Amino acid sequence: MKLSTTDLIQRAADDILRAKHTVALTGAGISTESGIPDFRGPDGIWTKNPELEQKAYEAYNDFRVDPQKWWIDQLDGPVNILDEWGKARPNLGHLALTELEKVKQLQRVLTQNIDNLHQKAGSKNVIDYHGNIFKLRCLNCNSRFPAEKFDAKQLQQMGQLPPRCGSCGDPLKPDVVYFGEPIPSDVSSESEQEAYKCDLMLVCGTSAVVYPFASLPILASGKQRSSLESFLNFGLQPNTPAIVVEINNEPTPLTQEGISDYLIQGKTGEILPQIVAAVQSRI
Ligand code: APR
């Protein structure tokens, strides 16, 4: 018998209250209600501008080849993403996860989003898996610096681009993981540990098609682990399989391949607050 959305929300609240270590994985879908478009949804950036997606596949190599030219192109380019996304406010979906953390029913947020909205909502335990637009990172020593420390326009006028790493002197790039760029080792090892450690994983607002992030629910679920050999970097020993719950507008490969135990179909900004209310009514 197909459970109603209300029943599934109650079931998720039960699972949260029973769990010892819950992690939430989030994607662009949780930020669409903050006015930041996703990538592959009906109104997604890539869906609407396939040529932009093509260009995104060149960014990492372009930076490696000529970081100075790369920065000049960014600064002279049409959109300054920092200004655009800097104005965005967290929505009820982000705030619901912050509330779950506050009442100690959520131990970690692993996000693919670079928009810093979980931190803006007040979440403390966030891993920025694909980086954070408010930081710059050194590809050589992996040091990270607040982007506001560098006035790139001024460096351009003084002919001193690219900005340089204060630790090793190498060129800095935005702390954004581009296609083809490896996930920084500190981030991937911590994330893999969380996937193994958790007994409940909430997967919110992601199409679950981009790897290696999409491997984390599979690791946690204990299903199809053999297919993930190439992604397992740290030889960690898996613990008991976790319950995987999806909250998304539409089914994903996790739903279709039976990795998730159930999908609550709907907007994260509407479903997550209801789950938190159900949890709070029982603690
Ligand atoms: N509530 C629930 N689901 C939503 C909402 C919402 N308010 N808005 C959109 N969605 C769903 C979309 O239907 C889609 O299934 O969220 C999913 C977003 O998927 P993608 O656009 O593929 O975003 P994401 O999974 O985060 O992409 C992964 O790909 O382009 C790269 O680096 C980029 O981090 C990104 C990665």
PDB file of C-alpha atoms and ligand atoms in Angstrom:
ATOM      1  CA  MET A   1       0.000   0.000   0.000  1.00  0.00           C
ATOM      2  CA  LYS A   2       1.457   3.439  -1.025  1.00  0.00           C
ATOM      3  CA  LEU A   3       1.904   5.609   2.066  1.00  0.00           C
ATOM      4  CA  SER A   4       0.622   9.185   1.940  1.00  0.00           C
ATOM      5  CA  THR A   5       3.021  12.109   2.278  1.00  0.00           C
ATOM      6  CA  THR A   6       1.722  12.688   5.817  1.00  0.00           C
ATOM      7  CA  ASP A   7       2.454   9.060   6.754  1.00  0.00           C
ATOM      8  CA  LEU A   8       5.935   9.284   5.233  1.00  0.00           C
ATOM      9  CA  ILE A   9       6.641  12.477   7.197  1.00  0.00           C
ATOM     10  CA  GLN A  10       5.668  10.664  10.424  1.00  0.00           C
ATOM     11  CA  ARG A  11       7.824   7.698   9.387  1.00  0.00           C
ATOM     12  CA  ALA A  12      10.817  10.017   8.809  1.00  0.00           C
ATOM     13  CA  ALA A  13      10.278  11.582  12.248  1.00  0.00           C
ATOM     14  CA  ASP A  14      10.281   8.067  13.784  1.00  0.00           C
ATOM     15  CA  ASP A  15      13.476   7.183  11.942  1.00  0.00           C
ATOM     16  CA  ILE A  16      15.157  10.414  13.115  1.00  0.00           C
ATOM     17  CA  LEU A  17      14.190   9.821  16.765  1.00  0.00           C
ATOM     18  CA  ARG A  18      15.449   6.211  16.596  1.00  0.00           C
ATOM     19  CA  ALA A  19      18.737   7.064  14.831  1.00  0.00           C
ATOM     20  CA  LYS A  20      22.035   7.548  16.699  1.00  0.00           C
ATOM     21  CA  HIS A  21      23.916   9.382  13.927  1.00  0.00           C
ATOM     22  CA  THR A  22      21.969  11.229  11.249  1.00  0.00           C
ATOM     23  CA  VAL A  23      23.516  13.079   8.327  1.00  0.00           C
ATOM     24  CA  ALA A  24      21.780  15.226   5.725  1.00  0.00           C
ATOM     25  CA  LEU A  25      23.040  15.390   2.147  1.00  0.00           C
ATOM     26  CA  THR A  26      21.836  18.409   0.190  1.00  0.00           C
ATOM     27  CA  GLY A  27      21.936  19.614  -3.398  1.00  0.00           C
ATOM     28  CA  ALA A  28      20.848  22.599  -5.462  1.00  0.00           C
ATOM     29  CA  GLY A  29      17.191  21.684  -4.946  1.00  0.00           C
ATOM     30  CA  ILE A  30      17.263  22.921  -1.334  1.00  0.00           C
ATOM     31  CA  SER A  31      18.310  26.401  -2.497  1.00  0.00           C
ATOM     32  CA  THR A  32      15.794  26.949  -5.327  1.00  0.00           C
ATOM     33  CA  GLU A  33      13.284  28.350  -2.817  1.00  0.00           C
ATOM     34  CA  SER A  34      15.993  30.945  -2.000  1.00  0.00           C
ATOM     35  CA  GLY A  35      15.991  32.060  -5.632  1.00  0.00           C
ATOM     36  CA  ILE A  36      19.130  30.165  -6.699  1.00  0.00           C
ATOM     37  CA  PRO A  37      18.314  27.964  -9.713  1.00  0.00           C
ATOM     38  CA  ASP A  38      19.322  24.293  -9.699  1.00  0.00           C
ATOM     39  CA  PHE A  39      21.176  22.647 -12.603  1.00  0.00           C
ATOM     40  CA  ARG A  40      19.154  19.750 -14.007  1.00  0.00           C
ATOM     41  CA  GLY A  41      15.618  20.488 -12.806  1.00  0.00           C
ATOM     42  CA  PRO A  42      13.018  21.792 -15.340  1.00  0.00           C
ATOM     43  CA  ASP A  43      14.296  25.390 -14.811  1.00  0.00           C
ATOM     44  CA  GLY A  44      17.913  24.298 -14.194  1.00  0.00           C
ATOM     45  CA  ILE A  45      20.979  26.324 -15.355  1.00  0.00           C
ATOM     46  CA  TRP A  46      22.302  23.442 -17.461  1.00  0.00           C
ATOM     47  CA  THR A  47      18.800  22.491 -18.678  1.00  0.00           C
ATOM     48  CA  LYS A  48      18.351  26.022 -20.047  1.00  0.00           C
ATOM     49  CA  ASN A  49      21.981  26.714 -21.131  1.00  0.00           C
ATOM     50  CA  PRO A  50      23.678  23.510 -22.354  1.00  0.00           C
ATOM     51  CA  GLU A  51      26.531  25.651 -23.779  1.00  0.00           C
ATOM     52  CA  LEU A  52      27.217  26.976 -20.256  1.00  0.00           C
ATOM     53  CA  GLU A  53      27.532  23.412 -19.005  1.00  0.00           C
ATOM     54  CA  GLN A  54      30.022  22.712 -21.790  1.00  0.00           C
ATOM     55  CA  LYS A  55      32.028  25.764 -20.739  1.00  0.00           C
ATOM     56  CA  ALA A  56      31.939  24.607 -17.110  1.00  0.00           C
ATOM     57  CA  TYR A  57      33.804  21.459 -18.173  1.00  0.00           C
ATOM     58  CA  GLU A  58      36.688  23.663 -19.417  1.00  0.00           C
ATOM     59  CA  ALA A  59      37.055  25.885 -16.319  1.00  0.00           C
ATOM     60  CA  TYR A  60      39.463  23.702 -14.326  1.00  0.00           C
ATOM     61  CA  ASN A  61      41.866  23.127 -17.210  1.00  0.00           C
ATOM     62  CA  ASP A  62      41.693  26.814 -18.210  1.00  0.00           C
ATOM     63  CA  PHE A  63      42.731  27.767 -14.686  1.00  0.00           C
ATOM     64  CA  ARG A  64      45.591  25.253 -14.617  1.00  0.00           C
ATOM     65  CA  VAL A  65      46.919  26.445 -17.997  1.00  0.00           C
ATOM     66  CA  ASP A  66      46.839  30.200 -17.276  1.00  0.00           C
ATOM     67  CA  PRO A  67      45.527  31.319 -13.839  1.00  0.00           C
ATOM     68  CA  GLN A  68      46.150  35.024 -14.592  1.00  0.00           C
ATOM     69  CA  LYS A  69      44.093  34.951 -17.823  1.00  0.00           C
ATOM     70  CA  TRP A  70      41.474  32.873 -15.986  1.00  0.00           C
ATOM     71  CA  TRP A  71      41.042  35.590 -13.298  1.00  0.00           C
ATOM     72  CA  ILE A  72      40.953  38.407 -15.869  1.00  0.00           C
ATOM     73  CA  ASP A  73      38.211  36.567 -17.801  1.00  0.00           C
ATOM     74  CA  GLN A  74      36.255  36.130 -14.556  1.00  0.00           C
ATOM     75  CA  LEU A  75      36.546  39.791 -13.596  1.00  0.00           C
ATOM     76  CA  ASP A  76      35.725  41.059 -17.075  1.00  0.00           C
ATOM     77  CA  GLY A  77      32.915  38.488 -17.418  1.00  0.00           C
ATOM     78  CA  PRO A  78      29.157  39.357 -17.400  1.00  0.00           C
ATOM     79  CA  VAL A  79      28.125  37.950 -13.982  1.00  0.00           C
ATOM     80  CA  ASN A  80      29.784  38.274 -10.576  1.00  0.00           C
ATOM     81  CA  ILE A  81      28.410  35.168  -8.811  1.00  0.00           C
ATOM     82  CA  LEU A  82      29.551  36.476  -5.417  1.00  0.00           C
ATOM     83  CA  ASP A  83      27.295  39.529  -5.748  1.00  0.00           C
ATOM     84  CA  GLU A  84      24.428  37.462  -7.173  1.00  0.00           C
ATOM     85  CA  TRP A  85      24.375  34.679  -4.608  1.00  0.00           C
ATOM     86  CA  GLY A  86      25.670  36.802  -1.768  1.00  0.00           C
ATOM     87  CA  LYS A  87      22.198  38.372  -1.506  1.00  0.00           C
ATOM     88  CA  ALA A  88      20.370  35.036  -1.191  1.00  0.00           C
ATOM     89  CA  ARG A  89      18.666  34.191   2.143  1.00  0.00           C
ATOM     90  CA  PRO A  90      18.269  30.702   3.628  1.00  0.00           C
ATOM     91  CA  ASN A  91      14.744  29.265   3.277  1.00  0.00           C
ATOM     92  CA  LEU A  92      12.568  27.057   5.521  1.00  0.00           C
ATOM     93  CA  GLY A  93      14.394  23.956   4.255  1.00  0.00           C
ATOM     94  CA  HIS A  94      17.793  25.210   5.450  1.00  0.00           C
ATOM     95  CA  LEU A  95      16.281  26.484   8.712  1.00  0.00           C
ATOM     96  CA  ALA A  96      14.621  23.110   9.383  1.00  0.00           C
ATOM     97  CA  LEU A  97      17.994  21.331   9.215  1.00  0.00           C
ATOM     98  CA  THR A  98      19.483  23.954  11.558  1.00  0.00           C
ATOM     99  CA  GLU A  99      16.643  23.260  13.997  1.00  0.00           C
ATOM    100  CA  LEU A 100      17.256  19.486  13.832  1.00  0.00           C
ATOM    101  CA  GLU A 101      20.937  20.122  14.616  1.00  0.00           C
ATOM    102  CA  LYS A 102      19.978  22.365  17.556  1.00  0.00           C
ATOM    103  CA  VAL A 103      17.821  19.612  19.122  1.00  0.00           C
ATOM    104  CA  LYS A 104      20.693  17.131  18.529  1.00  0.00           C
ATOM    105  CA  GLN A 105      18.730  15.063  15.997  1.00  0.00           C
ATOM    106  CA  LEU A 106      21.150  15.843  13.132  1.00  0.00           C
ATOM    107  CA  GLN A 107      24.928  15.424  13.420  1.00  0.00           C
ATOM    108  CA  ARG A 108      26.212  16.642  10.035  1.00  0.00           C
ATOM    109  CA  VAL A 109      25.214  18.375   6.801  1.00  0.00           C
ATOM    110  CA  LEU A 110      27.151  17.407   3.649  1.00  0.00           C
ATOM    111  CA  THR A 111      26.271  19.835   0.874  1.00  0.00           C
ATOM    112  CA  GLN A 112      27.093  20.041  -2.827  1.00  0.00           C
ATOM    113  CA  ASN A 113      26.009  23.681  -2.742  1.00  0.00           C
ATOM    114  CA  ILE A 114      28.654  26.411  -2.813  1.00  0.00           C
ATOM    115  CA  ASP A 115      26.185  29.127  -1.659  1.00  0.00           C
ATOM    116  CA  ASN A 116      26.984  29.082   2.099  1.00  0.00           C
ATOM    117  CA  LEU A 117      23.232  29.095   2.902  1.00  0.00           C
ATOM    118  CA  HIS A 118      23.407  26.294   5.493  1.00  0.00           C
ATOM    119  CA  GLN A 119      25.965  28.311   7.444  1.00  0.00           C
ATOM    120  CA  LYS A 120      23.863  31.468   6.970  1.00  0.00           C
ATOM    121  CA  ALA A 121      20.883  29.549   8.424  1.00  0.00           C
ATOM    122  CA  GLY A 122      22.997  28.808  11.516  1.00  0.00           C
ATOM    123  CA  SER A 123      24.072  25.195  10.861  1.00  0.00           C
ATOM    124  CA  LYS A 124      27.415  24.511  12.603  1.00  0.00           C
ATOM    125  CA  ASN A 125      28.479  21.089  11.292  1.00  0.00           C
ATOM    126  CA  VAL A 126      28.574  21.601   7.526  1.00  0.00           C
ATOM    127  CA  ILE A 127      30.942  20.013   4.985  1.00  0.00           C
ATOM    128  CA  ASP A 128      31.090  21.997   1.728  1.00  0.00           C
ATOM    129  CA  TYR A 129      31.742  19.026  -0.576  1.00  0.00           C
ATOM    130  CA  HIS A 130      32.046  21.156  -3.750  1.00  0.00           C
ATOM    131  CA  GLY A 131      33.528  24.148  -1.911  1.00  0.00           C
ATOM    132  CA  ASN A 132      32.224  27.582  -0.934  1.00  0.00           C
ATOM    133  CA  ILE A 133      32.100  30.716  -3.101  1.00  0.00           C
ATOM    134  CA  PHE A 134      33.078  32.912  -0.156  1.00  0.00           C
ATOM    135  CA  LYS A 135      36.510  31.262   0.016  1.00  0.00           C
ATOM    136  CA  LEU A 136      39.637  30.952  -2.157  1.00  0.00           C
ATOM    137  CA  ARG A 137      41.693  27.738  -2.140  1.00  0.00           C
ATOM    138  CA  CYS A 138      45.249  26.819  -3.061  1.00  0.00           C
ATOM    139  CA  LEU A 139      45.491  23.770  -5.335  1.00  0.00           C
ATOM    140  CA  ASN A 140      49.046  23.133  -4.152  1.00  0.00           C
ATOM    141  CA  CYS A 141      48.709  23.094  -0.328  1.00  0.00           C
ATOM    142  CA  ASN A 142      44.886  23.083  -0.012  1.00  0.00           C
ATOM    143  CA  SER A 143      44.922  26.198   2.228  1.00  0.00           C
ATOM    144  CA  ARG A 144      41.682  28.173   2.208  1.00  0.00           C
ATOM    145  CA  PHE A 145      41.226  31.938   2.707  1.00  0.00           C
ATOM    146  CA  PRO A 146      38.139  34.199   3.000  1.00  0.00           C
ATOM    147  CA  ALA A 147      37.523  35.651  -0.488  1.00  0.00           C
ATOM    148  CA  GLU A 148      36.817  39.089   1.008  1.00  0.00           C
ATOM    149  CA  LYS A 149      40.515  39.272   2.019  1.00  0.00           C
ATOM    150  CA  PHE A 150      41.431  39.689  -1.670  1.00  0.00           C
ATOM    151  CA  ASP A 151      40.315  42.711  -3.726  1.00  0.00           C
ATOM    152  CA  ALA A 152      40.689  41.048  -7.134  1.00  0.00           C
ATOM    153  CA  LYS A 153      39.732  44.204  -9.067  1.00  0.00           C
ATOM    154  CA  GLN A 154      42.497  46.148  -7.287  1.00  0.00           C
ATOM    155  CA  LEU A 155      45.015  43.331  -7.898  1.00  0.00           C
ATOM    156  CA  GLN A 156      44.018  43.525 -11.569  1.00  0.00           C
ATOM    157  CA  GLN A 157      44.672  47.279 -11.717  1.00  0.00           C
ATOM    158  CA  MET A 158      48.075  46.752 -10.074  1.00  0.00           C
ATOM    159  CA  GLY A 159      48.876  43.893 -12.505  1.00  0.00           C
ATOM    160  CA  GLN A 160      49.171  41.469  -9.582  1.00  0.00           C
ATOM    161  CA  LEU A 161      46.698  38.758 -10.604  1.00  0.00           C
ATOM    162  CA  PRO A 162      46.302  35.887  -9.713  1.00  0.00           C
ATOM    163  CA  PRO A 163      45.889  36.258  -5.948  1.00  0.00           C
ATOM    164  CA  ARG A 164      48.562  34.175  -4.207  1.00  0.00           C
ATOM    165  CA  CYS A 165      48.484  31.647  -1.375  1.00  0.00           C
ATOM    166  CA  GLY A 166      49.774  33.088   1.924  1.00  0.00           C
ATOM    167  CA  SER A 167      51.227  29.680   2.869  1.00  0.00           C
ATOM    168  CA  CYS A 168      53.058  28.488  -0.276  1.00  0.00           C
ATOM    169  CA  GLY A 169      52.757  31.358  -2.772  1.00  0.00           C
ATOM    170  CA  ASP A 170      50.897  29.359  -5.439  1.00  0.00           C
ATOM    171  CA  PRO A 171      47.963  30.906  -7.393  1.00  0.00           C
ATOM    172  CA  LEU A 172      44.604  30.819  -5.614  1.00  0.00           C
ATOM    173  CA  LYS A 173      41.291  29.911  -7.221  1.00  0.00           C
ATOM    174  CA  PRO A 174      37.729  30.182  -5.910  1.00  0.00           C
ATOM    175  CA  ASP A 175      37.066  27.301  -3.481  1.00  0.00           C
ATOM    176  CA  VAL A 176      34.682  25.787  -6.036  1.00  0.00           C
ATOM    177  CA  VAL A 177      35.274  22.234  -7.327  1.00  0.00           C
ATOM    178  CA  TYR A 178      34.944  22.339 -11.126  1.00  0.00           C
ATOM    179  CA  PHE A 179      34.120  19.368 -13.320  1.00  0.00           C
ATOM    180  CA  GLY A 180      37.232  17.180 -13.669  1.00  0.00           C
ATOM    181  CA  GLU A 181      38.790  18.643 -10.491  1.00  0.00           C
ATOM    182  CA  PRO A 182      39.460  16.195  -7.628  1.00  0.00           C
ATOM    183  CA  ILE A 183      37.508  16.653  -4.384  1.00  0.00           C
ATOM    184  CA  PRO A 184      39.990  17.985  -1.771  1.00  0.00           C
ATOM    185  CA  SER A 185      41.214  14.967   0.256  1.00  0.00           C
ATOM    186  CA  ASP A 186      40.212  16.432   3.649  1.00  0.00           C
ATOM    187  CA  VAL A 187      36.621  16.876   2.421  1.00  0.00           C
ATOM    188  CA  SER A 188      36.293  13.463   0.743  1.00  0.00           C
ATOM    189  CA  SER A 189      37.755  11.523   3.681  1.00  0.00           C
ATOM    190  CA  GLU A 190      35.504  13.280   6.240  1.00  0.00           C
ATOM    191  CA  SER A 191      32.469  12.742   4.004  1.00  0.00           C
ATOM    192  CA  GLU A 192      33.254   9.060   3.487  1.00  0.00           C
ATOM    193  CA  GLN A 193      33.606   8.646   7.263  1.00  0.00           C
ATOM    194  CA  GLU A 194      30.183  10.255   7.806  1.00  0.00           C
ATOM    195  CA  ALA A 195      28.611   7.958   5.180  1.00  0.00           C
ATOM    196  CA  TYR A 196      29.994   4.924   6.988  1.00  0.00           C
ATOM    197  CA  LYS A 197      29.221   6.190  10.480  1.00  0.00           C
ATOM    198  CA  CYS A 198      25.593   7.244   9.983  1.00  0.00           C
ATOM    199  CA  ASP A 199      22.575   5.021  10.600  1.00  0.00           C
ATOM    200  CA  LEU A 200      20.205   7.493   8.906  1.00  0.00           C
ATOM    201  CA  MET A 201      20.838   9.635   5.815  1.00  0.00           C
ATOM    202  CA  LEU A 202      18.418  12.326   4.601  1.00  0.00           C
ATOM    203  CA  VAL A 203      19.067  13.099   0.907  1.00  0.00           C
ATOM    204  CA  CYS A 204      17.502  16.481   0.099  1.00  0.00           C
ATOM    205  CA  GLY A 205      17.108  18.282  -3.240  1.00  0.00           C
ATOM    206  CA  THR A 206      19.655  16.485  -5.385  1.00  0.00           C
ATOM    207  CA  SER A 207      19.334  14.570  -8.681  1.00  0.00           C
ATOM    208  CA  ALA A 208      22.037  12.197  -7.333  1.00  0.00           C
ATOM    209  CA  VAL A 209      23.794  11.883 -10.717  1.00  0.00           C
ATOM    210  CA  VAL A 210      27.097  13.647  -9.949  1.00  0.00           C
ATOM    211  CA  TYR A 211      29.907  11.471  -8.584  1.00  0.00           C
ATOM    212  CA  PRO A 212      31.688  11.009  -6.244  1.00  0.00           C
ATOM    213  CA  PHE A 213      29.028  12.770  -4.056  1.00  0.00           C
ATOM    214  CA  ALA A 214      26.292  10.440  -5.377  1.00  0.00           C
ATOM    215  CA  SER A 215      28.334   7.479  -4.069  1.00  0.00           C
ATOM    216  CA  LEU A 216      27.769   8.568  -0.440  1.00  0.00           C
ATOM    217  CA  PRO A 217      24.134   7.364  -0.145  1.00  0.00           C
ATOM    218  CA  ILE A 218      25.178   4.083  -1.782  1.00  0.00           C
ATOM    219  CA  LEU A 219      28.040   3.694   0.721  1.00  0.00           C
ATOM    220  CA  ALA A 220      25.685   4.447   3.626  1.00  0.00           C
ATOM    221  CA  SER A 221      22.971   2.070   2.357  1.00  0.00           C
ATOM    222  CA  GLY A 222      25.409  -0.842   2.103  1.00  0.00           C
ATOM    223  CA  LYS A 223      23.835  -1.734  -1.268  1.00  0.00           C
ATOM    224  CA  GLN A 224      25.962  -2.076  -4.459  1.00  0.00           C
ATOM    225  CA  ARG A 225      29.123  -1.292  -2.479  1.00  0.00           C
ATOM    226  CA  SER A 226      31.165  -3.438  -4.885  1.00  0.00           C
ATOM    227  CA  SER A 227      30.329  -1.010  -7.720  1.00  0.00           C
ATOM    228  CA  LEU A 228      32.016   1.735  -5.758  1.00  0.00           C
ATOM    229  CA  GLU A 229      35.505   0.276  -5.448  1.00  0.00           C
ATOM    230  CA  SER A 230      36.945   3.087  -7.605  1.00  0.00           C
ATOM    231  CA  PHE A 231      35.507   5.717  -5.261  1.00  0.00           C
ATOM    232  CA  LEU A 232      36.643   4.219  -1.978  1.00  0.00           C
ATOM    233  CA  ASN A 233      39.786   6.177  -1.181  1.00  0.00           C
ATOM    234  CA  PHE A 234      40.319   5.581   2.501  1.00  0.00           C
ATOM    235  CA  GLY A 235      39.704   1.843   3.057  1.00  0.00           C
ATOM    236  CA  LEU A 236      37.269   2.543   5.872  1.00  0.00           C
ATOM    237  CA  GLN A 237      35.296  -0.390   7.291  1.00  0.00           C
ATOM    238  CA  PRO A 238      31.548  -0.005   6.758  1.00  0.00           C
ATOM    239  CA  ASN A 239      29.196  -0.317   9.755  1.00  0.00           C
ATOM    240  CA  THR A 240      25.576  -1.452   9.691  1.00  0.00           C
ATOM    241  CA  PRO A 241      23.739  -0.163   6.610  1.00  0.00           C
ATOM    242  CA  ALA A 242      21.899   3.112   7.142  1.00  0.00           C
ATOM    243  CA  ILE A 243      18.276   3.976   6.333  1.00  0.00           C
ATOM    244  CA  VAL A 244      18.317   6.347   3.329  1.00  0.00           C
ATOM    245  CA  VAL A 245      15.387   8.772   2.964  1.00  0.00           C
ATOM    246  CA  GLU A 246      15.020  11.054  -0.079  1.00  0.00           C
ATOM    247  CA  ILE A 247      13.181  14.394  -0.027  1.00  0.00           C
ATOM    248  CA  ASN A 248      13.001  15.606  -3.604  1.00  0.00           C
ATOM    249  CA  ASN A 249      10.655  17.042  -6.206  1.00  0.00           C
ATOM    250  CA  GLU A 250      11.110  13.972  -8.376  1.00  0.00           C
ATOM    251  CA  PRO A 251      12.446  10.403  -8.201  1.00  0.00           C
ATOM    252  CA  THR A 252      16.197   9.957  -8.792  1.00  0.00           C
ATOM    253  CA  PRO A 253      18.485   6.968  -9.606  1.00  0.00           C
ATOM    254  CA  LEU A 254      18.581   6.340  -5.828  1.00  0.00           C
ATOM    255  CA  THR A 255      14.816   5.761  -5.959  1.00  0.00           C
ATOM    256  CA  GLN A 256      14.895   3.755  -9.177  1.00  0.00           C
ATOM    257  CA  GLU A 257      17.766   1.490  -8.059  1.00  0.00           C
ATOM    258  CA  GLY A 258      16.316   0.906  -4.606  1.00  0.00           C
ATOM    259  CA  ILE A 259      19.199   2.589  -2.770  1.00  0.00           C
ATOM    260  CA  SER A 260      16.823   4.804  -0.834  1.00  0.00           C
ATOM    261  CA  ASP A 261      14.298   3.176   1.498  1.00  0.00           C
ATOM    262  CA  TYR A 262      11.634   5.734   0.608  1.00  0.00           C
ATOM    263  CA  LEU A 263      11.132   9.057  -1.224  1.00  0.00           C
ATOM    264  CA  ILE A 264       9.027  11.884   0.186  1.00  0.00           C
ATOM    265  CA  GLN A 265       8.145  13.713  -3.031  1.00  0.00           C
ATOM    266  CA  GLY A 266       7.762  17.463  -2.647  1.00  0.00           C
ATOM    267  CA  LYS A 267       9.562  20.728  -1.923  1.00  0.00           C
ATOM    268  CA  THR A 268      12.269  20.591   0.742  1.00  0.00           C
ATOM    269  CA  GLY A 269      11.071  23.967   2.082  1.00  0.00           C
ATOM    270  CA  GLU A 270       7.638  22.409   2.724  1.00  0.00           C
ATOM    271  CA  ILE A 271       8.501  18.822   3.746  1.00  0.00           C
ATOM    272  CA  LEU A 272      11.503  19.394   6.064  1.00  0.00           C
ATOM    273  CA  PRO A 273       9.686  21.838   8.419  1.00  0.00           C
ATOM    274  CA  GLN A 274       6.843  19.295   8.758  1.00  0.00           C
ATOM    275  CA  ILE A 275       9.321  16.547   9.642  1.00  0.00           C
ATOM    276  CA  VAL A 276      10.952  18.816  12.260  1.00  0.00           C
ATOM    277  CA  ALA A 277       7.545  19.700  13.731  1.00  0.00           C
ATOM    278  CA  ALA A 278       6.728  15.980  14.022  1.00  0.00           C
ATOM    279  CA  VAL A 279      10.088  15.317  15.732  1.00  0.00           C
ATOM    280  CA  GLN A 280       9.711  18.259  18.114  1.00  0.00           C
ATOM    281  CA  SER A 281       6.176  17.194  19.079  1.00  0.00           C
ATOM    282  CA  ARG A 282       7.714  13.957  20.378  1.00  0.00           C
ATOM    283  CA  ILE A 283      10.809  15.110  22.257  1.00  0.00           C
TER     284      ILE A 283
HETATM  285  N1  APR B   1      12.542  20.845  -3.304  1.00  0.00           N
HETATM  286  C1  APR B   1      12.857  19.549  -3.636  1.00  0.00           C
HETATM  287  N2  APR B   1      13.521  19.190  -4.778  1.00  0.00           N
HETATM  288  C2  APR B   1      13.841  20.188  -5.616  1.00  0.00           C
HETATM  289  C3  APR B   1      13.505  21.557  -5.363  1.00  0.00           C
HETATM  290  C4  APR B   1      12.830  21.866  -4.142  1.00  0.00           C
HETATM  291  N3  APR B   1      12.511  23.113  -3.803  1.00  0.00           N
HETATM  292  N4  APR B   1      13.972  22.304  -6.402  1.00  0.00           N
HETATM  293  C5  APR B   1      14.565  21.440  -7.275  1.00  0.00           C
HETATM  294  N5  APR B   1      14.486  20.165  -6.809  1.00  0.00           N
HETATM  295  C6  APR B   1      15.081  18.941  -7.364  1.00  0.00           C
HETATM  296  C7  APR B   1      15.176  18.917  -8.879  1.00  0.00           C
HETATM  297  O1  APR B   1      13.987  18.390  -9.426  1.00  0.00           O
HETATM  298  C8  APR B   1      16.376  17.969  -9.084  1.00  0.00           C
HETATM  299  O2  APR B   1      15.967  16.609  -8.991  1.00  0.00           O
HETATM  300  O3  APR B   1      16.439  18.938  -6.918  1.00  0.00           O
HETATM  301  C9  APR B   1      17.267  18.278  -7.881  1.00  0.00           C
HETATM  302  C10 APR B   1      18.465  19.187  -8.195  1.00  0.00           C
HETATM  303  O4  APR B   1      19.342  18.435  -8.981  1.00  0.00           O
HETATM  304  P1  APR B   1      20.552  19.160  -9.771  1.00  0.00           P
HETATM  305  O5  APR B   1      20.063  20.375 -10.427  1.00  0.00           O
HETATM  306  O6  APR B   1      21.204  18.121 -10.602  1.00  0.00           O
HETATM  307  O7  APR B   1      21.506  19.655  -8.599  1.00  0.00           O
HETATM  308  P2  APR B   1      22.588  18.807  -7.780  1.00  0.00           P
HETATM  309  O8  APR B   1      22.151  17.409  -7.603  1.00  0.00           O
HETATM  310  O9  APR B   1      22.918  19.568  -6.576  1.00  0.00           O
HETATM  311  O10 APR B   1      23.849  18.847  -8.804  1.00  0.00           O
HETATM  312  C11 APR B   1      25.033  18.268  -8.399  1.00  0.00           C
HETATM  313  O11 APR B   1      26.201  19.138 -10.290  1.00  0.00           O
HETATM  314  O12 APR B   1      26.355  20.859 -11.716  1.00  0.00           O
HETATM  315  C12 APR B   1      26.994  20.252 -10.691  1.00  0.00           C
HETATM  316  O13 APR B   1      28.521  21.112  -9.104  1.00  0.00           O
HETATM  317  C13 APR B   1      27.167  21.159  -9.488  1.00  0.00           C
HETATM  318  O14 APR B   1      26.880  20.626  -7.137  1.00  0.00           O
HETATM  319  C14 APR B   1      26.298  20.501  -8.406  1.00  0.00           C
HETATM  320  C15 APR B   1      26.235  19.062  -8.872  1.00  0.00           C
END
